Amino acid sequence: MIERPLYLDRIRPFIGKPIIKIVTGVRRSGKSTLLQLVRAELHSQGVPEECMLDINLEVYANRHLKNPNLLYEQVKAWADSLGGEQGYLFLDEIQEVESWEQLVPGLQTEFLVDIYLTGSNAHFLSGEFATYLSGRYVEFEVFPFSFSEFVRLRADDGVVESMDEAFDIYRVLGGFPFLSYLGYAPDPCREYLLSIYDTVVLKDMVERESIKDASLLGELLPFLIANVGHTFSGRSIERMLEGENISISIGSVLKYVQVACDANLLYRASRVDVMSKKVFKSQEKYYLVDQGLREAVYGNNDRNIDQVLENIVFLELLRYGWSVTVGDKPMSTSDNGKNLSVKSDSPSREIDFIASKGSRKLYLQVCYLLADESTIEREFKPLEELRSDYPKYVLSLDEVDRSQKGIIHRDIRAFLLDSHNLLR
């Protein structure tokens, strides 16, 4: 069981505090394992085993506990048996319980319990659910392994390989933890990844959101997955499906895209004016929770390497809590007093990512290789013309450092391995 300090360090300050800890993320990303790590830490601090109660609500033997009244009675009996000692309650896949959002705060109020939940669909924290929990919970989103976690896992498994060899596997098959048990053999890994995809689509999208026409969703999702990192609008998707003789309204397109985001399958990056910070209502980009799912569903991760690299960097920024947008249409203006401007005669150029975290900001370009002068100009020029004190990066798979004019060039692999220092 690999340690995941990125997440444990965030949870640790809240352990034992009267606030509900909710761990979210796509299925099989390691949420349950993270709760096991919390349990192990409590145990190392001297918390007795009987003071911790685990209930996985997707286990068949616990199917009766989806009834909130029965779950309440079981928790009550356990809490009463502790005789006033602090208890630690771990509930896996809490969204399986009807009216859980009313039950859980009551458990915290009535009993001396520290509560940890996991859930696989972001929708269960939206709307009226969040109203019941307002001010009572803190959320931690878990992603499949980062490249640095992947490398550490390979080392723990006794695998000796170069950074290039490790990254070649990672960028194709991704970071879902269970793949290590399959030895990263391509065919079994793809079968497993397809099973994750099918489960997410069926349980967290079709069933949970009561989607009546699953066939339309089945046509739309592969298109979105194939086009990660490409801009599109609801209308462009509608036209694409019309070309395949599939009739679907823009409203349905937007609904299904949102459902995919709620299922932690896709992540949206809004397009903003780099200077005025105006958010555009269309031409957004979407990224996939793990590049291995793209390989399993669509293939071509090797052929579409630019898209895959962009997806990997986007997810790494999310892991470290950065908000990420896509930059568009530079215009001369200021950026919070940072004297941020571009030359008035320069053409509009996209900046792949504008990442923000509190008062910090990063500008990043991502590409495969800086193969010639035209590619170098394409990647560096938008950042060069963006006069700002914030760090600016060009990331590629080149091993030769091409940093220039205050713009930092990094090998993507080295950037990912050093992300704990750069992004935390």
PDB file of C-alpha atoms in Angstrom, residues 69-262:
ATOM      1  CA  ASN A  69     -32.524   3.927   9.612  1.00  0.00           C
ATOM      2  CA  LEU A  70     -30.639   0.635   9.704  1.00  0.00           C
ATOM      3  CA  LEU A  71     -27.316   2.378   9.219  1.00  0.00           C
ATOM      4  CA  TYR A  72     -28.167   4.733  12.078  1.00  0.00           C
ATOM      5  CA  GLU A  73     -28.965   1.838  14.393  1.00  0.00           C
ATOM      6  CA  GLN A  74     -25.677   0.087  13.625  1.00  0.00           C
ATOM      7  CA  VAL A  75     -23.618   3.229  14.183  1.00  0.00           C
ATOM      8  CA  LYS A  76     -25.532   3.967  17.383  1.00  0.00           C
ATOM      9  CA  ALA A  77     -24.890   0.492  18.783  1.00  0.00           C
ATOM     10  CA  TRP A  78     -21.163   0.813  18.036  1.00  0.00           C
ATOM     11  CA  ALA A  79     -20.882   4.370  19.416  1.00  0.00           C
ATOM     12  CA  ASP A  80     -22.744   3.384  22.603  1.00  0.00           C
ATOM     13  CA  SER A  81     -20.377   0.439  23.085  1.00  0.00           C
ATOM     14  CA  LEU A  82     -17.397   2.816  23.273  1.00  0.00           C
ATOM     15  CA  GLY A  83     -18.558   4.183  26.630  1.00  0.00           C
ATOM     16  CA  GLY A  84     -17.749   7.812  25.841  1.00  0.00           C
ATOM     17  CA  GLU A  85     -14.481   7.153  23.973  1.00  0.00           C
ATOM     18  CA  GLN A  86     -13.841   8.992  20.718  1.00  0.00           C
ATOM     19  CA  GLY A  87     -14.921   6.921  17.723  1.00  0.00           C
ATOM     20  CA  TYR A  88     -13.782   7.097  14.106  1.00  0.00           C
ATOM     21  CA  LEU A  89     -16.377   6.230  11.468  1.00  0.00           C
ATOM     22  CA  PHE A  90     -15.441   5.402   7.859  1.00  0.00           C
ATOM     23  CA  LEU A  91     -18.297   5.122   5.345  1.00  0.00           C
ATOM     24  CA  ASP A  92     -17.317   4.076   1.821  1.00  0.00           C
ATOM     25  CA  GLU A  93     -19.506   5.160  -1.149  1.00  0.00           C
ATOM     26  CA  ILE A  94     -21.937   7.083   1.036  1.00  0.00           C
ATOM     27  CA  GLN A  95     -24.052   8.137  -1.943  1.00  0.00           C
ATOM     28  CA  GLU A  96     -25.526   4.614  -1.876  1.00  0.00           C
ATOM     29  CA  VAL A  97     -27.489   5.571   1.265  1.00  0.00           C
ATOM     30  CA  GLU A  98     -30.816   7.286   0.752  1.00  0.00           C
ATOM     31  CA  SER A  99     -30.949  10.725   2.412  1.00  0.00           C
ATOM     32  CA  TRP A 100     -27.373  10.325   3.664  1.00  0.00           C
ATOM     33  CA  GLU A 101     -26.941  14.099   3.696  1.00  0.00           C
ATOM     34  CA  GLN A 102     -29.468  14.317   6.526  1.00  0.00           C
ATOM     35  CA  LEU A 103     -28.229  11.235   8.364  1.00  0.00           C
ATOM     36  CA  VAL A 104     -24.504  12.010   8.564  1.00  0.00           C
ATOM     37  CA  PRO A 105     -24.655  15.451  10.262  1.00  0.00           C
ATOM     38  CA  GLY A 106     -27.018  13.909  12.797  1.00  0.00           C
ATOM     39  CA  LEU A 107     -24.501  11.173  13.584  1.00  0.00           C
ATOM     40  CA  GLN A 108     -21.835  13.758  14.205  1.00  0.00           C
ATOM     41  CA  THR A 109     -24.140  15.780  16.477  1.00  0.00           C
ATOM     42  CA  GLU A 110     -25.501  12.860  18.480  1.00  0.00           C
ATOM     43  CA  PHE A 111     -22.365  10.745  18.950  1.00  0.00           C
ATOM     44  CA  LEU A 112     -18.703  11.367  19.733  1.00  0.00           C
ATOM     45  CA  VAL A 113     -17.503  10.267  16.283  1.00  0.00           C
ATOM     46  CA  ASP A 114     -15.023  11.607  13.777  1.00  0.00           C
ATOM     47  CA  ILE A 115     -16.544  10.934  10.338  1.00  0.00           C
ATOM     48  CA  TYR A 116     -14.823  10.103   7.027  1.00  0.00           C
ATOM     49  CA  LEU A 117     -16.794   9.508   3.829  1.00  0.00           C
ATOM     50  CA  THR A 118     -15.997   8.565   0.242  1.00  0.00           C
ATOM     51  CA  GLY A 119     -18.106   9.155  -2.846  1.00  0.00           C
ATOM     52  CA  SER A 120     -17.647   8.554  -6.562  1.00  0.00           C
ATOM     53  CA  ASN A 121     -19.969  11.166  -7.992  1.00  0.00           C
ATOM     54  CA  ALA A 122     -19.533  14.898  -7.437  1.00  0.00           C
ATOM     55  CA  HIS A 123     -23.286  15.442  -7.870  1.00  0.00           C
ATOM     56  CA  PHE A 124     -23.889  14.150  -4.338  1.00  0.00           C
ATOM     57  CA  LEU A 125     -22.246  17.321  -3.000  1.00  0.00           C
ATOM     58  CA  SER A 126     -24.271  19.716  -5.124  1.00  0.00           C
ATOM     59  CA  GLY A 127     -27.552  21.523  -4.758  1.00  0.00           C
ATOM     60  CA  GLU A 128     -29.725  20.578  -1.830  1.00  0.00           C
ATOM     61  CA  PHE A 129     -27.124  18.133  -0.511  1.00  0.00           C
ATOM     62  CA  ALA A 130     -24.610  20.897   0.092  1.00  0.00           C
ATOM     63  CA  THR A 131     -27.322  22.876   1.898  1.00  0.00           C
ATOM     64  CA  TYR A 132     -27.624  20.207   4.600  1.00  0.00           C
ATOM     65  CA  LEU A 133     -23.841  20.015   4.966  1.00  0.00           C
ATOM     66  CA  SER A 134     -23.054  23.718   4.651  1.00  0.00           C
ATOM     67  CA  GLY A 135     -20.067  24.579   6.821  1.00  0.00           C
ATOM     68  CA  ARG A 136     -19.879  21.030   8.179  1.00  0.00           C
ATOM     69  CA  TYR A 137     -17.542  19.293   5.735  1.00  0.00           C
ATOM     70  CA  VAL A 138     -14.235  19.570   3.940  1.00  0.00           C
ATOM     71  CA  GLU A 139     -13.637  17.800   0.613  1.00  0.00           C
ATOM     72  CA  PHE A 140     -10.496  16.092  -0.661  1.00  0.00           C
ATOM     73  CA  GLU A 141     -10.441  14.976  -4.282  1.00  0.00           C
ATOM     74  CA  VAL A 142      -8.277  11.947  -5.078  1.00  0.00           C
ATOM     75  CA  PHE A 143      -6.854  11.258  -8.545  1.00  0.00           C
ATOM     76  CA  PRO A 144      -5.138   8.176  -9.984  1.00  0.00           C
ATOM     77  CA  PHE A 145      -1.383   8.060  -9.411  1.00  0.00           C
ATOM     78  CA  SER A 146       0.732  10.982 -10.520  1.00  0.00           C
ATOM     79  CA  PHE A 147       3.919  10.197 -12.429  1.00  0.00           C
ATOM     80  CA  SER A 148       6.011  10.605  -9.270  1.00  0.00           C
ATOM     81  CA  GLU A 149       3.717   8.183  -7.398  1.00  0.00           C
ATOM     82  CA  PHE A 150       3.907   5.799 -10.349  1.00  0.00           C
ATOM     83  CA  VAL A 151       7.728   5.883 -10.303  1.00  0.00           C
ATOM     84  CA  ARG A 152       7.792   5.299  -6.545  1.00  0.00           C
ATOM     85  CA  LEU A 153       5.409   2.356  -6.912  1.00  0.00           C
ATOM     86  CA  ARG A 154       7.586   0.807  -9.622  1.00  0.00           C
ATOM     87  CA  ALA A 155      10.646   1.156  -7.395  1.00  0.00           C
ATOM     88  CA  ASP A 156       8.790  -0.420  -4.452  1.00  0.00           C
ATOM     89  CA  ASP A 157       7.885  -3.323  -6.757  1.00  0.00           C
ATOM     90  CA  GLY A 158      11.569  -3.822  -7.500  1.00  0.00           C
ATOM     91  CA  VAL A 159      11.337  -2.715 -11.132  1.00  0.00           C
ATOM     92  CA  VAL A 160      14.547  -1.210 -12.490  1.00  0.00           C
ATOM     93  CA  GLU A 161      13.942   1.089 -15.463  1.00  0.00           C
ATOM     94  CA  SER A 162      14.890   4.512 -16.760  1.00  0.00           C
ATOM     95  CA  MET A 163      12.719   7.594 -16.368  1.00  0.00           C
ATOM     96  CA  ASP A 164      11.996   7.437 -20.119  1.00  0.00           C
ATOM     97  CA  GLU A 165      10.866   3.806 -19.897  1.00  0.00           C
ATOM     98  CA  ALA A 166       8.619   4.547 -16.923  1.00  0.00           C
ATOM     99  CA  PHE A 167       7.049   7.553 -18.627  1.00  0.00           C
ATOM    100  CA  ASP A 168       6.396   5.584 -21.819  1.00  0.00           C
ATOM    101  CA  ILE A 169       4.248   3.195 -19.764  1.00  0.00           C
ATOM    102  CA  TYR A 170       2.595   5.938 -17.732  1.00  0.00           C
ATOM    103  CA  ARG A 171       1.556   8.140 -20.662  1.00  0.00           C
ATOM    104  CA  VAL A 172      -0.145   5.174 -22.359  1.00  0.00           C
ATOM    105  CA  LEU A 173      -1.679   3.176 -19.498  1.00  0.00           C
ATOM    106  CA  GLY A 174      -2.052   5.894 -16.868  1.00  0.00           C
ATOM    107  CA  GLY A 175      -2.048   5.766 -13.096  1.00  0.00           C
ATOM    108  CA  PHE A 176      -4.942   3.675 -11.802  1.00  0.00           C
ATOM    109  CA  PRO A 177      -3.474   1.861  -8.773  1.00  0.00           C
ATOM    110  CA  PHE A 178      -4.673  -1.664  -9.610  1.00  0.00           C
ATOM    111  CA  LEU A 179      -2.618  -1.781 -12.822  1.00  0.00           C
ATOM    112  CA  SER A 180       0.453  -2.620 -10.754  1.00  0.00           C
ATOM    113  CA  TYR A 181      -1.137  -5.989  -9.926  1.00  0.00           C
ATOM    114  CA  LEU A 182      -1.336  -6.643 -13.669  1.00  0.00           C
ATOM    115  CA  GLY A 183       2.337  -5.847 -14.159  1.00  0.00           C
ATOM    116  CA  TYR A 184       1.331  -3.136 -16.650  1.00  0.00           C
ATOM    117  CA  ALA A 185       0.791  -5.787 -19.300  1.00  0.00           C
ATOM    118  CA  PRO A 186      -0.996  -3.780 -22.029  1.00  0.00           C
ATOM    119  CA  ASP A 187      -3.904  -6.095 -22.899  1.00  0.00           C
ATOM    120  CA  PRO A 188      -5.034  -6.949 -19.326  1.00  0.00           C
ATOM    121  CA  CYS A 189      -4.616  -3.300 -18.340  1.00  0.00           C
ATOM    122  CA  ARG A 190      -6.831  -2.129 -21.195  1.00  0.00           C
ATOM    123  CA  GLU A 191      -9.492  -4.664 -20.221  1.00  0.00           C
ATOM    124  CA  TYR A 192      -9.406  -3.442 -16.630  1.00  0.00           C
ATOM    125  CA  LEU A 193      -9.553   0.215 -17.693  1.00  0.00           C
ATOM    126  CA  LEU A 194     -12.547  -0.521 -19.898  1.00  0.00           C
ATOM    127  CA  SER A 195     -14.265  -2.124 -16.902  1.00  0.00           C
ATOM    128  CA  ILE A 196     -13.697   1.089 -14.904  1.00  0.00           C
ATOM    129  CA  TYR A 197     -15.074   3.147 -17.789  1.00  0.00           C
ATOM    130  CA  ASP A 198     -18.147   0.930 -18.123  1.00  0.00           C
ATOM    131  CA  THR A 199     -18.804   1.106 -14.375  1.00  0.00           C
ATOM    132  CA  VAL A 200     -18.479   4.887 -14.280  1.00  0.00           C
ATOM    133  CA  VAL A 201     -20.808   5.261 -17.259  1.00  0.00           C
ATOM    134  CA  LEU A 202     -23.381   2.779 -15.961  1.00  0.00           C
ATOM    135  CA  LYS A 203     -23.452   3.472 -12.205  1.00  0.00           C
ATOM    136  CA  ASP A 204     -22.356   7.103 -11.894  1.00  0.00           C
ATOM    137  CA  MET A 205     -23.912   8.460 -15.055  1.00  0.00           C
ATOM    138  CA  VAL A 206     -26.754   6.386 -16.511  1.00  0.00           C
ATOM    139  CA  GLU A 207     -28.218   5.006 -13.268  1.00  0.00           C
ATOM    140  CA  ARG A 208     -27.493   7.857 -10.873  1.00  0.00           C
ATOM    141  CA  GLU A 209     -28.585  10.584 -13.276  1.00  0.00           C
ATOM    142  CA  SER A 210     -31.513   8.545 -14.679  1.00  0.00           C
ATOM    143  CA  ILE A 211     -30.359   8.957 -18.282  1.00  0.00           C
ATOM    144  CA  LYS A 212     -32.992   7.425 -20.531  1.00  0.00           C
ATOM    145  CA  ASP A 213     -31.071   7.303 -23.815  1.00  0.00           C
ATOM    146  CA  ALA A 214     -27.773   5.697 -22.873  1.00  0.00           C
ATOM    147  CA  SER A 215     -26.961   5.094 -26.552  1.00  0.00           C
ATOM    148  CA  LEU A 216     -26.567   8.845 -27.156  1.00  0.00           C
ATOM    149  CA  LEU A 217     -24.248   9.072 -24.187  1.00  0.00           C
ATOM    150  CA  GLY A 218     -22.334   6.137 -25.622  1.00  0.00           C
ATOM    151  CA  GLU A 219     -21.820   8.042 -28.866  1.00  0.00           C
ATOM    152  CA  LEU A 220     -20.876  11.321 -27.211  1.00  0.00           C
ATOM    153  CA  LEU A 221     -18.318  10.173 -24.642  1.00  0.00           C
ATOM    154  CA  PRO A 222     -15.808   8.580 -27.063  1.00  0.00           C
ATOM    155  CA  PHE A 223     -15.849  11.819 -29.071  1.00  0.00           C
ATOM    156  CA  LEU A 224     -15.075  13.862 -25.968  1.00  0.00           C
ATOM    157  CA  ILE A 225     -12.382  11.421 -24.878  1.00  0.00           C
ATOM    158  CA  ALA A 226     -10.737  11.410 -28.306  1.00  0.00           C
ATOM    159  CA  ASN A 227     -10.663  15.210 -28.329  1.00  0.00           C
ATOM    160  CA  VAL A 228      -9.237  16.011 -24.888  1.00  0.00           C
ATOM    161  CA  GLY A 229      -7.399  19.300 -25.056  1.00  0.00           C
ATOM    162  CA  HIS A 230      -9.320  20.474 -28.135  1.00  0.00           C
ATOM    163  CA  THR A 231     -11.763  23.359 -27.977  1.00  0.00           C
ATOM    164  CA  PHE A 232     -15.370  22.749 -28.851  1.00  0.00           C
ATOM    165  CA  SER A 233     -18.845  23.977 -28.075  1.00  0.00           C
ATOM    166  CA  GLY A 234     -22.202  22.302 -27.638  1.00  0.00           C
ATOM    167  CA  ARG A 235     -23.078  23.297 -31.188  1.00  0.00           C
ATOM    168  CA  SER A 236     -19.908  21.777 -32.654  1.00  0.00           C
ATOM    169  CA  ILE A 237     -20.642  18.473 -30.918  1.00  0.00           C
ATOM    170  CA  GLU A 238     -24.230  18.585 -32.164  1.00  0.00           C
ATOM    171  CA  ARG A 239     -22.999  19.051 -35.754  1.00  0.00           C
ATOM    172  CA  MET A 240     -20.502  16.214 -35.392  1.00  0.00           C
ATOM    173  CA  LEU A 241     -23.173  13.800 -34.218  1.00  0.00           C
ATOM    174  CA  GLU A 242     -25.533  14.974 -36.966  1.00  0.00           C
ATOM    175  CA  GLY A 243     -22.813  13.954 -39.426  1.00  0.00           C
ATOM    176  CA  GLU A 244     -23.111  10.454 -37.961  1.00  0.00           C
ATOM    177  CA  ASN A 245     -26.904  10.599 -38.392  1.00  0.00           C
ATOM    178  CA  ILE A 246     -27.372  10.969 -34.637  1.00  0.00           C
ATOM    179  CA  SER A 247     -29.952  13.536 -33.590  1.00  0.00           C
ATOM    180  CA  ILE A 248     -29.288  15.291 -30.288  1.00  0.00           C
ATOM    181  CA  SER A 249     -30.071  18.780 -29.016  1.00  0.00           C
ATOM    182  CA  ILE A 250     -27.487  21.217 -27.691  1.00  0.00           C
ATOM    183  CA  GLY A 251     -29.287  21.043 -24.346  1.00  0.00           C
ATOM    184  CA  SER A 252     -28.793  17.277 -24.177  1.00  0.00           C
ATOM    185  CA  VAL A 253     -25.140  17.640 -25.199  1.00  0.00           C
ATOM    186  CA  LEU A 254     -24.495  20.108 -22.396  1.00  0.00           C
ATOM    187  CA  LYS A 255     -26.382  17.945 -19.905  1.00  0.00           C
ATOM    188  CA  TYR A 256     -24.367  14.838 -20.774  1.00  0.00           C
ATOM    189  CA  VAL A 257     -21.086  16.740 -20.616  1.00  0.00           C
ATOM    190  CA  GLN A 258     -22.011  17.980 -17.136  1.00  0.00           C
ATOM    191  CA  VAL A 259     -22.934  14.448 -16.074  1.00  0.00           C
ATOM    192  CA  ALA A 260     -19.477  13.270 -17.198  1.00  0.00           C
ATOM    193  CA  CYS A 261     -17.923  16.038 -15.109  1.00  0.00           C
ATOM    194  CA  ASP A 262     -20.077  15.124 -12.097  1.00  0.00           C
TER     195      ASP A 262
END
